Coordinates of C-alpha atoms in Angstrom, one line a residue:
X24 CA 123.7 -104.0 -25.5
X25 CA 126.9 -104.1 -27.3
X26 CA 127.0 -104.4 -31.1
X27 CA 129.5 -107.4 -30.6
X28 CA 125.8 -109.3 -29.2
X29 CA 124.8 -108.5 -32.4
X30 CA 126.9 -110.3 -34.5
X31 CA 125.2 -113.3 -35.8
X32 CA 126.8 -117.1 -36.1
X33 CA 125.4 -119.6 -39.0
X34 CA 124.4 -122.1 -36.4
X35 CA 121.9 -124.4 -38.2
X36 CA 120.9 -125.5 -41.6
X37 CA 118.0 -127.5 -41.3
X38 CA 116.5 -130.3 -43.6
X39 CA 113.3 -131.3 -44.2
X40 CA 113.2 -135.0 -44.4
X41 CA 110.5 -137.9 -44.5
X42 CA 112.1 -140.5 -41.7
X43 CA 114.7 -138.1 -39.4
X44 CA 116.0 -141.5 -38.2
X45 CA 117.0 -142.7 -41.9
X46 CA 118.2 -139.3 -42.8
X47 CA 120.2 -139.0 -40.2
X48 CA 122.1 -142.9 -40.8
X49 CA 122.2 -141.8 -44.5
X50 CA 124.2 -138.5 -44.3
X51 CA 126.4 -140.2 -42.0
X52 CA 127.1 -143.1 -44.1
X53 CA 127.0 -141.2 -47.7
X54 CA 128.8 -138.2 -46.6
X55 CA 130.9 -139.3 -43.6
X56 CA 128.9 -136.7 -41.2
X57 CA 129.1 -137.9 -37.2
X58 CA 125.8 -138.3 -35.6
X59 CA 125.6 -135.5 -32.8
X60 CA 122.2 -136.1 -31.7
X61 CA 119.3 -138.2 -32.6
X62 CA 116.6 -137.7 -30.0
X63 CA 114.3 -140.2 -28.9
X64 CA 110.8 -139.2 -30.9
X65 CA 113.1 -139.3 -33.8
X66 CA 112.0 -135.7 -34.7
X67 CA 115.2 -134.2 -34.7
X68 CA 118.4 -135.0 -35.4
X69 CA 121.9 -133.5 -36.1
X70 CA 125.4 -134.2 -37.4
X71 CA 128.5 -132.6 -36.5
X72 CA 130.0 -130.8 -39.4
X73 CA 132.3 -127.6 -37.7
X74 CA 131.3 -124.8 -37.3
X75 CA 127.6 -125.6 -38.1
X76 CA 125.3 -128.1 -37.4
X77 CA 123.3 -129.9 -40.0
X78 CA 119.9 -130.3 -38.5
X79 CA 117.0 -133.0 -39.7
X80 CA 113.2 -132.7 -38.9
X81 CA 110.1 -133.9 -40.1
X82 CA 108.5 -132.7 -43.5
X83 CA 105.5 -131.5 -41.7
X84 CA 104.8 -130.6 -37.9
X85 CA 102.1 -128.7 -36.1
X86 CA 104.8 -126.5 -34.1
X87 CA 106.1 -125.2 -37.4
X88 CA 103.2 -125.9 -40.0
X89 CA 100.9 -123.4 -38.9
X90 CA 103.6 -120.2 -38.0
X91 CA 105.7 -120.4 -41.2
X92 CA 104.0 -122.2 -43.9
X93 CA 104.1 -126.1 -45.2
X94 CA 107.2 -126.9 -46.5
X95 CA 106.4 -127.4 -50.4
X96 CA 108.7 -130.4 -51.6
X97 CA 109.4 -131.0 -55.5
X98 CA 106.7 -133.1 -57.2
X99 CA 108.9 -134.6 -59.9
X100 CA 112.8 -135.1 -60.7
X101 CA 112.7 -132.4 -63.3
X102 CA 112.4 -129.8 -59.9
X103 CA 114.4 -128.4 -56.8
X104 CA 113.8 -126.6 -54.1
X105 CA 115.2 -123.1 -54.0
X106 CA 118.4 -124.0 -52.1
X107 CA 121.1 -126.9 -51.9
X108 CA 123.4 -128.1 -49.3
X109 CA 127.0 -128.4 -50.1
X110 CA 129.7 -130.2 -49.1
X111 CA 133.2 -129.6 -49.7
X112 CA 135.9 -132.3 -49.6
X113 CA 139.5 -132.7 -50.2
X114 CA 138.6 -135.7 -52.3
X115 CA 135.9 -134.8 -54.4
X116 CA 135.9 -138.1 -56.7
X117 CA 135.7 -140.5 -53.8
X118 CA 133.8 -138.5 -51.8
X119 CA 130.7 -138.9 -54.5
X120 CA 131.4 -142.4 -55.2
X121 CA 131.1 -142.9 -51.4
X122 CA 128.0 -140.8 -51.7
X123 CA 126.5 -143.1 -54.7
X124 CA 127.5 -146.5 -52.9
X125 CA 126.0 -145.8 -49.8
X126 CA 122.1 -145.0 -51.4
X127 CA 122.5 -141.5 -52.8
X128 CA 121.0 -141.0 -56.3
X129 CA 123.9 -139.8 -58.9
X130 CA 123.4 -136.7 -60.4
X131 CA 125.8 -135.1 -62.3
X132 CA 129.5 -136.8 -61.8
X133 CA 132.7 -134.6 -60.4
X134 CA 133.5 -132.1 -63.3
X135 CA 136.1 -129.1 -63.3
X136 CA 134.4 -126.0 -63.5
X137 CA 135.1 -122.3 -65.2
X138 CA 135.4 -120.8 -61.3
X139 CA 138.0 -123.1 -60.5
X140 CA 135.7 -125.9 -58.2
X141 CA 135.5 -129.7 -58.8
X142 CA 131.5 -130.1 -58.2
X143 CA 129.2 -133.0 -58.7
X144 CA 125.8 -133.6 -58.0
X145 CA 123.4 -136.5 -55.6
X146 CA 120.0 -136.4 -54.3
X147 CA 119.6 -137.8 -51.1
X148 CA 116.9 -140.5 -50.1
X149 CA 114.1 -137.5 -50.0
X150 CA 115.1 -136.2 -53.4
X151 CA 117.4 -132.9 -52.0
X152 CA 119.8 -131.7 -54.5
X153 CA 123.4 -132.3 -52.4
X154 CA 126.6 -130.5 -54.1
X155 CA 129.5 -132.3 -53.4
X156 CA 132.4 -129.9 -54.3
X157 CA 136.1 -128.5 -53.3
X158 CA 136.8 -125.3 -52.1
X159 CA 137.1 -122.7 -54.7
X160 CA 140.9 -122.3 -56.0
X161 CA 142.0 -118.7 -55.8
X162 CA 142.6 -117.6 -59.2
X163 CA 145.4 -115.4 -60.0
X164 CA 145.1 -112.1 -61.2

């Protein structure tokens, strides 16, 4: 085996939702994400977005549940899971008040920030922390 078939790819980042149906129509209306997939049991779901693919499934499931552990969601708005999915876009400003018009929770409005990224903050309709940010300027030296 060549070390080349060893070289991973970032394939999937994968969301653990309530309704995978609603999730799915939410993402693509708040943050302009193209439904790749919805399958018919409504248990997965996905949205093109290059390179990756943002993936939705079920909060709990017995294929999953019992190999890896219950996924543990936050139990008030003061907490966060240990991880947030970002989104960069051209248009930061718009792209949040796209995101706020369309059902996601406002956070923390587009602010400039010391490492040179525009960044503000949504929850989505099951509470996930969504960054909504530009690409980080190079700084000069």
């Amino acid at each position: 085996m060549a070390s080349s078939d060893l070289r991973p790819a970032f394939a999937y980042t994968v969301v653990y939702v309530r309704d995978v149906a609603k999730s799915v129509d939410f993402y693509a209306k708040a943050f302009g994400y193209h439904v790749r997939l919805l399958d018919d049991s409504h248990r997965w779901g996905e949205l093109e977005s290059g390179q990756t693919t943002i993936a939705f499934t079920p909060i709990h499931q017995h294929e999953t549940d019992e190999r890896t552990g219950q996924v543990r969601t936050p139990k008030s708005g003061d907490e966060r899971p240990p991880m947030e999915v970002c989104f960069a876009y051209a248009d930061v400003d718009a792209a949040y008040k796209r995101a706020v018009e369309n059902g996601a929770t406002a956070v923390s409005p587009p602010e400039d920030k010391e490492w040179a990224q525009r960044v503000g903050y949504v929850r989505d309709i099951d509470g996930n922390v969504v960054r909504m940010g530009s690409y980080v300027a190079k700084q000069a030296k």
